[in-house]
Amino acid sequence: MENQENNNGQLQIELKEEVAQGTYANLAIITHSSSEFIMDFIRVMPGMPKAGVQSRIVLAPEHAKRLLRALEENIGKYERTFGSIRMPDEQPLPPLPNIKGEA
């Protein structure tokens, strides 16, 4: 409560040094249940038979929808500034063969 009074009710967000560099991922797999969305961010390297999950984010359905809206808004801002994001031939990605998960 004291924190809230000191910063006029604004949320202070801390970005730790080990997180600030980010983590590269070039594949996302999204699954869901009735109560949550699970997003696994994966780094696939050419010629490597195994790909590792770099990060897993679990969201309530309402937060997943807020994320979708925030991404749409930010992609719109990006494209107004830098131009349209081109997708190669606008074709769907081919299915990924032999993807097996390990816990």
PDB file of C-alpha atoms in Angstrom:
ATOM      1  CA  MET A   1       0.000   0.000   0.000  1.00  0.00           C
ATOM      2  CA  GLU A   2       2.878   2.332   0.796  1.00  0.00           C
ATOM      3  CA  ASN A   3       4.322   1.826  -2.692  1.00  0.00           C
ATOM      4  CA  GLN A   4       1.049   2.834  -4.282  1.00  0.00           C
ATOM      5  CA  GLU A   5       0.937   6.105  -2.360  1.00  0.00           C
ATOM      6  CA  ASN A   6       4.538   6.930  -3.245  1.00  0.00           C
ATOM      7  CA  ASN A   7       4.069   6.491  -7.010  1.00  0.00           C
ATOM      8  CA  ASN A   8       0.547   7.926  -7.384  1.00  0.00           C
ATOM      9  CA  GLY A   9      -1.023   4.533  -7.998  1.00  0.00           C
ATOM     10  CA  GLN A  10       1.200   3.726 -11.001  1.00  0.00           C
ATOM     11  CA  LEU A  11       2.559   0.232 -11.395  1.00  0.00           C
ATOM     12  CA  GLN A  12       6.338   0.096 -11.400  1.00  0.00           C
ATOM     13  CA  ILE A  13       7.709  -2.640 -13.641  1.00  0.00           C
ATOM     14  CA  GLU A  14      11.215  -3.976 -13.089  1.00  0.00           C
ATOM     15  CA  LEU A  15      13.193  -5.342 -16.046  1.00  0.00           C
ATOM     16  CA  LYS A  16      15.978  -7.508 -14.691  1.00  0.00           C
ATOM     17  CA  GLU A  17      19.293  -7.532 -16.540  1.00  0.00           C
ATOM     18  CA  GLU A  18      19.134 -11.253 -17.332  1.00  0.00           C
ATOM     19  CA  VAL A  19      15.707 -10.763 -18.961  1.00  0.00           C
ATOM     20  CA  ALA A  20      16.457  -7.465 -20.730  1.00  0.00           C
ATOM     21  CA  GLN A  21      18.465  -9.095 -23.542  1.00  0.00           C
ATOM     22  CA  GLY A  22      15.448 -11.124 -24.575  1.00  0.00           C
ATOM     23  CA  THR A  23      15.326 -14.649 -25.929  1.00  0.00           C
ATOM     24  CA  TYR A  24      15.247 -15.446 -29.639  1.00  0.00           C
ATOM     25  CA  ALA A  25      12.498 -17.772 -30.865  1.00  0.00           C
ATOM     26  CA  ASN A  26      11.426 -18.486 -34.442  1.00  0.00           C
ATOM     27  CA  LEU A  27       8.466 -20.755 -33.762  1.00  0.00           C
ATOM     28  CA  ALA A  28       5.489 -20.456 -31.445  1.00  0.00           C
ATOM     29  CA  ILE A  29       3.101 -23.251 -30.607  1.00  0.00           C
ATOM     30  CA  ILE A  30      -0.146 -22.251 -28.952  1.00  0.00           C
ATOM     31  CA  THR A  31      -2.484 -24.647 -27.181  1.00  0.00           C
ATOM     32  CA  HIS A  32      -5.420 -24.029 -24.899  1.00  0.00           C
ATOM     33  CA  SER A  33      -7.850 -25.530 -22.462  1.00  0.00           C
ATOM     34  CA  SER A  34     -11.103 -24.058 -21.210  1.00  0.00           C
ATOM     35  CA  SER A  35      -9.223 -22.045 -18.602  1.00  0.00           C
ATOM     36  CA  GLU A  36      -5.867 -21.063 -20.139  1.00  0.00           C
ATOM     37  CA  PHE A  37      -3.802 -20.452 -23.253  1.00  0.00           C
ATOM     38  CA  ILE A  38      -0.279 -21.850 -23.326  1.00  0.00           C
ATOM     39  CA  MET A  39       2.290 -20.296 -25.654  1.00  0.00           C
ATOM     40  CA  ASP A  40       5.577 -22.113 -26.133  1.00  0.00           C
ATOM     41  CA  PHE A  41       8.299 -20.101 -27.857  1.00  0.00           C
ATOM     42  CA  ILE A  42      10.840 -22.352 -29.552  1.00  0.00           C
ATOM     43  CA  ARG A  43      14.192 -21.854 -31.254  1.00  0.00           C
ATOM     44  CA  VAL A  44      14.562 -24.126 -34.291  1.00  0.00           C
ATOM     45  CA  MET A  45      18.093 -24.352 -35.672  1.00  0.00           C
ATOM     46  CA  PRO A  46      18.809 -25.637 -39.189  1.00  0.00           C
ATOM     47  CA  GLY A  47      20.151 -29.178 -39.263  1.00  0.00           C
ATOM     48  CA  MET A  48      19.430 -29.814 -35.603  1.00  0.00           C
ATOM     49  CA  PRO A  49      17.087 -32.736 -34.892  1.00  0.00           C
ATOM     50  CA  LYS A  50      15.839 -31.246 -31.616  1.00  0.00           C
ATOM     51  CA  ALA A  51      14.428 -27.806 -30.844  1.00  0.00           C
ATOM     52  CA  GLY A  52      14.176 -26.391 -27.354  1.00  0.00           C
ATOM     53  CA  VAL A  53      11.357 -24.440 -25.779  1.00  0.00           C
ATOM     54  CA  GLN A  54      12.937 -21.133 -24.815  1.00  0.00           C
ATOM     55  CA  SER A  55       9.990 -19.780 -22.895  1.00  0.00           C
ATOM     56  CA  ARG A  56       6.462 -20.815 -21.921  1.00  0.00           C
ATOM     57  CA  ILE A  57       3.781 -18.249 -21.174  1.00  0.00           C
ATOM     58  CA  VAL A  58       0.458 -19.264 -19.616  1.00  0.00           C
ATOM     59  CA  LEU A  59      -2.424 -16.802 -19.931  1.00  0.00           C
ATOM     60  CA  ALA A  60      -6.060 -16.654 -18.882  1.00  0.00           C
ATOM     61  CA  PRO A  61      -8.348 -16.468 -21.958  1.00  0.00           C
ATOM     62  CA  GLU A  62      -9.128 -12.801 -21.241  1.00  0.00           C
ATOM     63  CA  HIS A  63      -5.423 -11.944 -21.151  1.00  0.00           C
ATOM     64  CA  ALA A  64      -4.827 -13.888 -24.372  1.00  0.00           C
ATOM     65  CA  LYS A  65      -7.464 -11.732 -26.064  1.00  0.00           C
ATOM     66  CA  ARG A  66      -5.862  -8.573 -24.641  1.00  0.00           C
ATOM     67  CA  LEU A  67      -2.520  -9.760 -26.024  1.00  0.00           C
ATOM     68  CA  LEU A  68      -4.107 -10.311 -29.442  1.00  0.00           C
ATOM     69  CA  ARG A  69      -5.522  -6.780 -29.425  1.00  0.00           C
ATOM     70  CA  ALA A  70      -2.212  -5.292 -28.268  1.00  0.00           C
ATOM     71  CA  LEU A  71      -0.337  -7.139 -31.051  1.00  0.00           C
ATOM     72  CA  GLU A  72      -2.864  -5.965 -33.660  1.00  0.00           C
ATOM     73  CA  GLU A  73      -2.518  -2.378 -32.432  1.00  0.00           C
ATOM     74  CA  ASN A  74       1.285  -2.508 -32.411  1.00  0.00           C
ATOM     75  CA  ILE A  75       1.509  -4.172 -35.839  1.00  0.00           C
ATOM     76  CA  GLY A  76      -0.737  -1.399 -37.175  1.00  0.00           C
ATOM     77  CA  LYS A  77       1.564   1.263 -35.684  1.00  0.00           C
ATOM     78  CA  TYR A  78       4.633  -0.515 -37.064  1.00  0.00           C
ATOM     79  CA  GLU A  79       3.161  -0.739 -40.575  1.00  0.00           C
ATOM     80  CA  ARG A  80       2.101   2.914 -40.567  1.00  0.00           C
ATOM     81  CA  THR A  81       5.691   3.857 -39.720  1.00  0.00           C
ATOM     82  CA  PHE A  82       7.741   1.306 -41.661  1.00  0.00           C
ATOM     83  CA  GLY A  83       5.370  -0.048 -44.288  1.00  0.00           C
ATOM     84  CA  SER A  84       3.525  -3.293 -44.687  1.00  0.00           C
ATOM     85  CA  ILE A  85       5.037  -6.440 -43.225  1.00  0.00           C
ATOM     86  CA  ARG A  86       5.427  -8.814 -46.124  1.00  0.00           C
ATOM     87  CA  MET A  87       4.723 -12.468 -45.657  1.00  0.00           C
ATOM     88  CA  PRO A  88       6.381 -14.817 -48.171  1.00  0.00           C
ATOM     89  CA  ASP A  89       3.630 -15.512 -50.726  1.00  0.00           C
ATOM     90  CA  GLU A  90       1.067 -15.325 -47.906  1.00  0.00           C
ATOM     91  CA  GLN A  91       1.100 -19.122 -47.855  1.00  0.00           C
ATOM     92  CA  PRO A  92       0.387 -21.066 -44.692  1.00  0.00           C
ATOM     93  CA  LEU A  93       3.372 -22.647 -43.018  1.00  0.00           C
ATOM     94  CA  PRO A  94       3.906 -26.297 -43.916  1.00  0.00           C
ATOM     95  CA  PRO A  95       3.181 -28.826 -41.193  1.00  0.00           C
ATOM     96  CA  LEU A  96       6.137 -29.591 -38.976  1.00  0.00           C
ATOM     97  CA  PRO A  97       6.976 -33.277 -39.243  1.00  0.00           C
ATOM     98  CA  ASN A  98       7.770 -35.395 -36.229  1.00  0.00           C
ATOM     99  CA  ILE A  99       7.336 -32.759 -33.527  1.00  0.00           C
ATOM    100  CA  LYS A 100       7.426 -34.534 -30.195  1.00  0.00           C
ATOM    101  CA  GLY A 101       7.321 -32.854 -26.854  1.00  0.00           C
ATOM    102  CA  GLU A 102       9.253 -33.819 -23.767  1.00  0.00           C
ATOM    103  CA  ALA A 103       8.570 -32.673 -20.257  1.00  0.00           C
TER     104      ALA A 103
END
